[in-house]
Coordinates of C-alpha atoms and ligand atoms in Angstrom, one line a residue:
M105 CA -6.4 17.3 -60.6
G106 CA -4.5 17.5 -63.8
S107 CA -6.1 20.8 -64.6
M108 CA -4.9 22.1 -61.2
G109 CA -1.4 21.2 -62.0
R110 CA -1.0 18.5 -59.4
A111 CA -1.0 14.7 -59.8
L112 CA -2.9 12.4 -57.5
P113 CA -0.6 12.1 -54.5
A114 CA -0.5 8.4 -53.7
T115 CA -2.5 5.3 -53.2
V116 CA -5.1 5.1 -50.4
D117 CA -2.8 2.7 -48.7
E118 CA 0.0 5.3 -48.7
I119 CA -2.4 8.0 -47.4
R120 CA -3.6 5.7 -44.6
R121 CA 0.0 4.9 -43.6
A122 CA 0.8 8.6 -43.5
Q123 CA -2.2 9.2 -41.2
R124 CA -1.0 6.6 -38.7
A125 CA 1.8 6.5 -36.3
D126 CA 4.8 4.3 -37.0
G127 CA 5.6 3.0 -33.5
P128 CA 3.5 1.7 -30.6
A129 CA 1.7 4.0 -28.1
T130 CA 4.0 4.9 -25.3
V131 CA 3.5 6.4 -21.8
L132 CA 5.2 9.8 -21.8
G133 CA 4.3 11.1 -18.4
I134 CA 2.4 10.0 -15.2
G135 CA 0.8 12.2 -12.5
T136 CA -1.3 11.5 -9.4
A137 CA -3.1 13.7 -6.8
N138 CA -5.2 13.2 -3.7
P139 CA -7.3 15.6 -1.5
P140 CA -5.4 16.8 1.6
T141 CA -7.4 15.0 4.3
C142 CA -5.7 11.7 5.2
M143 CA -7.6 9.1 7.3
A144 CA -5.7 6.3 9.2
Q145 CA -7.5 3.1 8.6
D146 CA -7.2 2.1 12.3
D147 CA -9.1 5.3 13.2
Y148 CA -11.8 4.8 10.6
P149 CA -14.3 2.6 12.6
D150 CA -14.4 5.1 15.5
Y151 CA -14.6 8.1 13.1
Y152 CA -17.3 6.5 10.9
F153 CA -19.6 5.4 13.8
R154 CA -19.1 8.7 15.6
V155 CA -19.8 11.1 12.7
T156 CA -22.8 9.0 11.6
N157 CA -24.3 8.9 15.1
S158 CA -24.3 5.1 15.0
E159 CA -22.3 4.1 18.1
H160 CA -25.3 2.0 19.2
L161 CA -24.7 -0.5 16.3
T162 CA -22.0 -2.3 18.3
D163 CA -22.0 -5.6 16.3
L164 CA -21.6 -3.8 13.1
K165 CA -18.8 -1.6 14.5
A166 CA -17.0 -4.7 15.7
K167 CA -17.3 -6.2 12.2
L168 CA -16.0 -3.1 10.6
T169 CA -13.1 -2.9 13.0
R170 CA -12.2 -6.5 12.0
I171 CA -12.3 -5.6 8.3
C172 CA -10.3 -2.4 8.7
N173 CA -7.5 -4.1 10.6
N174 CA -4.4 -3.3 8.6
K175 CA -3.4 -6.9 8.1
K176 CA -6.8 -7.9 6.8
S177 CA -7.6 -4.9 4.7
G178 CA -4.0 -4.2 3.5
I179 CA -4.9 -0.5 3.9
R180 CA -3.0 1.8 6.3
Q181 CA -4.5 5.1 5.2
R182 CA -6.8 6.7 2.6
Y183 CA -7.4 10.3 1.4
L184 CA -10.9 11.6 1.5
H185 CA -12.4 14.8 0.2
L186 CA -15.4 14.6 2.6
D187 CA -14.0 15.7 6.0
E188 CA -15.8 16.2 9.2
E189 CA -16.4 19.9 8.5
L190 CA -18.1 19.3 5.2
L191 CA -20.1 16.5 6.7
A192 CA -21.3 18.8 9.6
A193 CA -22.5 21.2 6.9
N194 CA -24.3 18.4 5.0
P195 CA -25.9 16.2 7.7
D196 CA -28.2 14.6 5.1
F197 CA -25.3 12.7 3.7
I198 CA -25.4 10.4 6.7
D199 CA -28.9 9.3 6.3
R200 CA -29.6 7.0 3.3
T201 CA -33.3 7.9 3.2
R202 CA -32.8 11.7 2.8
S203 CA -32.5 13.4 -0.6
S204 CA -28.9 14.5 -0.8
L205 CA -27.9 13.9 -4.5
D206 CA -28.1 17.6 -5.4
A207 CA -25.6 18.7 -2.8
R208 CA -23.3 15.7 -3.5
V209 CA -23.3 16.4 -7.2
E210 CA -22.6 20.1 -6.6
M211 CA -19.6 19.3 -4.5
A212 CA -18.3 16.6 -6.8
S213 CA -18.7 18.7 -10.0
A214 CA -16.1 21.1 -8.7
A215 CA -13.8 18.7 -6.8
V216 CA -13.5 15.9 -9.4
P217 CA -12.1 17.9 -12.3
E218 CA -9.9 20.0 -9.9
L219 CA -8.3 16.8 -8.6
A220 CA -7.9 15.5 -12.1
A221 CA -6.3 18.8 -13.2
A222 CA -3.8 18.5 -10.3
A223 CA -2.8 15.0 -11.5
A224 CA -2.8 16.0 -15.2
A225 CA -0.5 19.0 -14.5
K226 CA 2.1 16.6 -13.0
A227 CA 1.8 14.3 -16.0
I228 CA 2.1 17.2 -18.4
A229 CA 5.1 18.6 -16.6
E230 CA 6.9 15.3 -16.9
W231 CA 6.0 15.0 -20.5
G232 CA 7.7 18.3 -21.2
R233 CA 5.4 19.8 -23.8
P234 CA 2.6 22.5 -23.4
A235 CA -0.9 21.4 -22.5
T236 CA -2.1 22.9 -25.9
D237 CA -0.2 20.1 -27.6
I238 CA -2.7 17.5 -26.2
T239 CA -4.9 16.4 -29.1
H240 CA -7.3 14.0 -27.3
L241 CA -8.8 13.6 -23.8
V242 CA -10.0 10.3 -22.4
F243 CA -11.6 10.8 -19.0
S244 CA -13.3 8.5 -16.6
T245 CA -15.3 9.1 -13.3
Y246 CA -18.4 7.8 -11.6
S247 CA -18.3 10.4 -8.9
G248 CA -20.8 12.8 -10.3
A249 CA -23.9 12.9 -12.5
R250 CA -24.0 16.0 -14.7
A251 CA -23.7 17.2 -18.3
P252 CA -21.5 18.9 -19.3
S253 CA -19.4 16.6 -17.3
A254 CA -16.1 16.7 -15.6
D255 CA -14.1 16.2 -18.8
R256 CA -15.4 19.5 -20.2
R257 CA -14.4 21.3 -17.0
L258 CA -11.0 19.6 -16.9
A259 CA -10.3 20.6 -20.5
S260 CA -10.9 24.3 -19.6
L261 CA -9.0 24.0 -16.3
L262 CA -6.0 22.8 -18.3
G263 CA -6.4 25.2 -21.2
L264 CA -6.6 22.4 -23.7
R265 CA -7.5 23.2 -27.3
P266 CA -11.2 23.8 -27.8
T267 CA -11.2 21.7 -31.0
L268 CA -10.4 18.3 -29.5
A269 CA -13.2 16.6 -31.4
K270 CA -11.9 17.8 -34.7
E271 CA -8.4 16.7 -33.8
L272 CA -9.8 13.3 -32.9
A273 CA -11.3 12.9 -36.3
E274 CA -8.4 14.4 -38.3
N275 CA -5.2 13.8 -36.5
N276 CA -4.0 10.4 -35.4
R277 CA -0.4 10.6 -36.4
G278 CA 1.2 12.8 -33.8
A279 CA -1.7 12.4 -31.4
R280 CA -1.0 13.1 -27.7
V281 CA -3.7 11.7 -25.5
L282 CA -4.4 12.8 -22.0
V283 CA -5.9 9.8 -20.1
A284 CA -7.3 10.9 -16.7
C285 CA -9.4 9.4 -14.1
S286 CA -10.7 11.1 -10.9
E287 CA -12.8 9.6 -8.1
I288 CA -14.2 11.2 -5.0
T289 CA -16.2 8.9 -2.7
L290 CA -18.5 11.6 -1.2
I291 CA -21.1 10.6 -3.7
A292 CA -21.4 7.3 -1.9
F293 CA -20.8 8.2 1.8
Y294 CA -23.6 7.0 4.1
G295 CA -24.1 6.0 7.7
P296 CA -24.4 2.2 8.4
E297 CA -28.0 2.3 9.5
G298 CA -30.2 0.2 7.2
G299 CA -27.4 -0.5 4.7
C300 CA -26.1 -3.8 3.3
V301 CA -22.8 -5.0 4.6
D302 CA -21.2 -4.8 1.1
N303 CA -22.1 -1.1 0.9
I304 CA -20.5 -0.6 4.3
I305 CA -17.4 -2.5 3.2
G306 CA -17.2 0.0 0.4
Q307 CA -16.9 2.7 3.0
T308 CA -13.8 1.1 4.4
L309 CA -12.2 0.2 1.0
F310 CA -12.5 3.2 -1.3
G311 CA -10.4 6.3 -1.2
D312 CA -10.2 9.5 -3.3
G313 CA -7.6 10.3 -5.9
A314 CA -6.9 11.2 -9.5
G315 CA -4.4 9.9 -12.0
A316 CA -3.3 11.0 -15.4
V317 CA -1.1 9.6 -18.2
I318 CA 0.1 11.2 -21.4
V319 CA 0.1 8.6 -24.2
G320 CA 1.6 9.1 -27.7
A321 CA 3.5 7.2 -30.4
D322 CA 6.7 8.1 -32.1
P323 CA 8.2 10.2 -29.2
V324 CA 10.1 13.3 -30.3
A325 CA 13.5 13.3 -28.7
P326 CA 14.9 14.9 -26.6
V327 CA 11.8 16.4 -25.1
E328 CA 9.7 13.3 -25.0
R329 CA 11.1 10.4 -23.0
P330 CA 8.9 7.3 -23.1
L331 CA 8.6 5.2 -20.0
F332 CA 6.6 2.2 -21.3
E333 CA 5.6 1.0 -24.7
M334 CA 2.1 -0.6 -25.0
A335 CA 2.5 -3.8 -26.8
F336 CA -1.0 -5.2 -26.4
A337 CA -4.3 -4.2 -24.9
S338 CA -7.5 -6.1 -24.4
Q339 CA -10.7 -5.9 -22.4
T340 CA -13.0 -8.8 -21.5
T341 CA -15.8 -9.5 -19.1
I342 CA -16.4 -12.5 -16.9
P343 CA -19.8 -14.0 -18.0
E344 CA -22.7 -13.7 -15.7
T345 CA -21.1 -11.3 -13.2
E346 CA -23.0 -8.1 -14.1
D347 CA -24.2 -7.8 -10.5
A348 CA -20.9 -8.7 -8.8
I349 CA -19.6 -5.1 -8.7
S350 CA -22.2 -2.4 -9.1
M351 CA -22.9 1.2 -8.2
Q352 CA -26.4 2.8 -8.4
I353 CA -27.3 6.4 -8.1
S354 CA -30.5 7.4 -6.4
K355 CA -31.9 10.7 -5.0
C356 CA -30.0 9.8 -1.8
G357 CA -26.6 9.3 -3.4
M358 CA -24.8 6.2 -4.8
E359 CA -24.7 2.7 -3.3
Y360 CA -21.9 0.2 -3.8
H361 CA -22.6 -3.5 -4.1
L362 CA -19.7 -5.8 -3.9
S363 CA -20.2 -9.6 -4.0
S364 CA -18.0 -11.5 -1.6
Q365 CA -17.2 -13.7 -4.7
V366 CA -15.2 -10.9 -6.4
P367 CA -11.7 -12.1 -5.2
R368 CA -12.5 -15.7 -6.2
L369 CA -13.9 -14.7 -9.6
L370 CA -10.8 -12.6 -10.5
G371 CA -8.5 -15.3 -9.2
C372 CA -10.1 -17.8 -11.6
N373 CA -10.1 -15.6 -14.6
V374 CA -6.9 -13.5 -14.9
E375 CA -4.7 -16.3 -16.2
R376 CA -6.8 -16.9 -19.3
C377 CA -6.5 -13.2 -20.2
L378 CA -2.8 -13.3 -19.8
V379 CA -2.4 -16.5 -21.8
D380 CA -4.5 -14.9 -24.6
A381 CA -2.4 -11.7 -24.5
F382 CA 1.0 -13.5 -24.7
R383 CA -0.2 -16.0 -27.3
T384 CA -1.4 -13.1 -29.5
L385 CA 2.1 -11.5 -29.2
G386 CA 3.8 -14.8 -29.9
I387 CA 5.9 -14.4 -26.7
S388 CA 6.1 -17.2 -24.1
A389 CA 6.6 -15.8 -20.7
A390 CA 7.0 -17.2 -17.2
W391 CA 4.8 -15.0 -14.9
N392 CA 7.6 -14.5 -12.5
D393 CA 9.9 -13.0 -15.2
L394 CA 7.5 -10.1 -15.7
F395 CA 6.9 -6.9 -13.8
W396 CA 3.3 -6.4 -12.5
A397 CA 1.0 -3.4 -12.1
I398 CA -2.3 -4.9 -10.9
H399 CA -5.4 -3.0 -9.7
P400 CA -5.4 -3.6 -5.9
G401 CA -9.2 -3.9 -5.6
G402 CA -8.8 -5.4 -2.2
R403 CA -6.2 -7.4 -0.2
A404 CA -8.0 -10.7 -0.9
I405 CA -8.0 -9.9 -4.7
L406 CA -4.2 -9.5 -4.7
D407 CA -3.8 -12.7 -2.6
N408 CA -6.0 -14.7 -5.0
I409 CA -4.2 -13.5 -8.1
E410 CA -0.8 -14.1 -6.6
E411 CA -1.8 -17.6 -5.8
A412 CA -3.5 -18.3 -9.2
L413 CA -0.3 -17.2 -11.1
G414 CA 2.2 -18.6 -8.6
L415 CA 3.8 -15.2 -8.2
E416 CA 6.8 -14.9 -5.9
D417 CA 6.7 -12.6 -2.9
G418 CA 7.2 -9.0 -3.8
K419 CA 5.9 -9.3 -7.4
L420 CA 2.8 -7.4 -6.4
A421 CA 4.7 -5.0 -4.1
A422 CA 3.7 -1.8 -6.1
S423 CA 0.0 -2.8 -5.9
R424 CA 0.2 -3.6 -2.2
R425 CA 2.0 -0.4 -1.4
V426 CA -0.7 1.7 -3.3
L427 CA -3.5 -0.2 -1.5
S428 CA -1.8 0.4 1.8
E429 CA -1.2 4.1 1.3
F430 CA -4.3 5.2 -0.7
G431 CA -6.9 2.4 -0.5
N432 CA -8.9 1.4 -3.6
M433 CA -9.5 4.5 -5.8
S434 CA -11.4 2.6 -8.4
G435 CA -10.2 3.2 -12.0
T436 CA -7.6 5.7 -10.8
T437 CA -5.7 3.2 -8.7
V438 CA -3.9 1.4 -11.5
I439 CA -2.3 4.8 -12.6
F440 CA -0.9 5.1 -9.0
V441 CA 0.4 1.5 -9.3
L442 CA 2.2 2.3 -12.6
D443 CA 3.7 5.4 -11.0
E444 CA 4.8 3.4 -8.0
L445 CA 6.2 0.7 -10.2
R446 CA 8.3 3.0 -12.3
R447 CA 9.7 4.7 -9.1
R448 CA 10.7 1.2 -7.8
R449 CA 12.3 0.3 -11.1
A450 CA 14.3 3.5 -11.2
A451 CA 15.5 3.0 -7.6
A452 CA 16.4 -0.7 -8.4
A453 CA 18.3 0.4 -11.6
K454 CA 20.2 3.1 -9.7
Q455 CA 21.5 0.4 -7.4
G456 CA 22.5 -1.8 -10.3
G457 CA 19.6 -4.2 -9.8
E458 CA 18.0 -6.2 -12.7
T459 CA 14.5 -5.2 -13.6
P460 CA 12.2 -7.1 -16.0
E461 CA 11.9 -5.6 -19.4
W462 CA 8.4 -6.9 -20.0
G463 CA 5.4 -6.6 -17.7
V464 CA 1.6 -6.5 -17.4
M465 CA -0.9 -3.9 -16.3
M466 CA -4.3 -5.2 -15.3
A467 CA -7.4 -3.4 -14.1
F468 CA -10.8 -4.6 -12.9
G469 CA -14.2 -2.9 -12.6
P470 CA -17.9 -3.4 -12.9
G471 CA -18.8 -5.9 -15.6
I472 CA -16.8 -7.7 -14.1
T473 CA -14.4 -6.2 -16.6
I474 CA -10.7 -7.3 -16.8
E475 CA -8.4 -5.1 -18.8
T476 CA -5.0 -6.4 -19.7
M477 CA -2.1 -4.5 -21.2
V478 CA 1.3 -5.9 -22.0
L479 CA 4.0 -3.3 -21.4
H480 CA 7.6 -3.0 -22.5
A481 CA 9.7 -0.8 -20.2
L482 CA 12.2 1.5 -21.7
A483 CA 15.5 2.4 -20.0
T484 CA 15.0 5.6 -18.0
Ligands
LIG616 C1 -10.4 -7.1 2.7 C2 -11.6 -7.9 2.6 C3 -12.9 -7.0 2.5 C4 -11.8 -8.7 3.9 O1 -10.7 -9.6 4.0 P1 -11.0 -11.2 4.1 O2 -9.6 -11.9 4.1 O3 -11.9 -11.7 3.1 O4 -11.6 -11.4 5.5 P2 -12.8 -12.3 6.0 O5 -13.0 -13.4 5.1 O6 -12.5 -12.6 7.5 O7 -14.0 -11.3 6.0 C5 -14.2 -10.3 7.0 C6 -15.6 -10.0 7.0 O8 -16.0 -9.3 5.8 C7 -17.2 -10.0 5.2 N1 -17.1 -9.7 3.8 C8 -16.0 -9.8 3.0 N2 -16.4 -9.4 1.7 C9 -17.7 -9.1 1.8 C10 -18.6 -8.6 0.8 N3 -18.2 -8.4 -0.4 N4 -19.9 -8.4 1.2 C11 -20.3 -8.6 2.5 N5 -19.4 -9.1 3.5 C12 -18.2 -9.3 3.1 C13 -17.0 -11.4 5.6 O9 -18.2 -12.1 5.6 C14 -16.5 -11.3 7.1 O10 -17.5 -11.1 8.0 P3 -17.4 -11.6 9.5 O11 -17.2 -13.1 9.4 O12 -18.7 -11.2 10.1 O13 -16.2 -10.9 10.1 C15 -11.5 -8.9 1.4 O14 -12.6 -9.8 1.4 C16 -11.3 -8.2 0.1 O15 -10.3 -7.7 -0.3 N6 -12.4 -8.2 -0.7 C17 -12.5 -7.7 -2.0 C18 -13.2 -6.4 -2.0 C19 -13.7 -6.0 -3.4 O16 -14.7 -6.6 -3.9 N7 -13.0 -5.2 -4.1 C20 -13.3 -4.8 -5.5 C21 -14.0 -3.5 -5.4 S1 -14.5 -2.9 -7.0 C22 -13.0 -2.2 -7.8 O17 -12.0 -2.5 -7.3 C23 -13.1 -1.4 -9.0 C24 -14.1 -0.5 -9.1 C25 -14.2 0.3 -10.3 C26 -15.3 1.1 -10.4 C27 -15.5 1.9 -11.5 C28 -14.5 2.0 -12.5 O18 -14.7 2.8 -13.5 C29 -13.3 1.3 -12.4 C30 -13.2 0.4 -11.3

């Protein structure tokens, strides 16, 4: 370098420090979206057995009616992309023996990224900077089966930079990550005939929605106003539970399998994840002193976790509210819960109420995977 008139700039340590952010990742904006059709859970058994021409399966309908009961399911309504008109145009969707994957994938390939874009646009608006300032995209869905997949389409719908991969490799300091998830259940809609009960339970539990979050460190005031700092994140699986939550694509669509043991398995395993997280941070926390954003996989899951942790009434209110108003939207749901939680915190703060500074976000999925994140809320 001497011959070029410039000294070696620094040690590798200094270079590495300069490449990395100083502060923790923060949540800079949250957005959610649902398709327009809303289905009341009380009406679902009549609707489902009527549109699938299955009224003769009276025992199964009685069981589904028991499960859909608002008190039992904890669900009041869900949003669904697949309405009666679309179903009438695609009668093969009802029959689990007919090849219908092509039509389902065609429909989902358009709808999944569009719903994600609607959620992301809200998150970006709250964040306050242009979409072209996003450096990375993390996207999740199981509602389609195609490459290029919904993340590529979402990037073009939003007008993100076409050089995201380069940014990912080169630019960590100053990174602004769009994390989005979009799920549309039409890939897995079937009539009840010939199905397993756990697949049919899936029909009553899952709803459609998209959620998006902008994540970045070292927020630039005054435009960027962080909502939460991420103090810790981990992911673990419960041993020997690979088959407890599963989804499988075939030429006829996708089938859910949900073991009836899922609520018990989660109830038995969440506390060790939390203890590990707080031990790593060196913080001792009483569970009731925290705020909670838990994935509401089902009413029984929330009940079991509440009991296992000895949580007071109302600690899981944001999760229960999202379950009630939207159903289980798989990976998307926890973003809705975080959004609901911050609204509740803002409302409480406005009325001069105390809100916990520290909290936990937990999500569950196939694996069984448990994701744990310790959050520190910032004053809004
Ligand atoms: C609301 C339920 C469904 C019923 O409430 P309950 O208090 O248990 O009621 P019962 O004990 O009276 O059960 C009602 C009926 O349902 C039956 N049942 C009850 N679970 C079952 C069962 N899994 N099978 C098959 N029969 C059953 C049960 O046998 C019974 O039948 P019957 O006696 O004939 O009325 C409740 O069990 C519940 O919340 N279960 C949890 C559902 C569940 O597994 N949710 C997790 C879904 S997976 C997920 O959230 C994430 C996915 C994800 C994916 C991808 C990603 O990228 C990210 C995430």
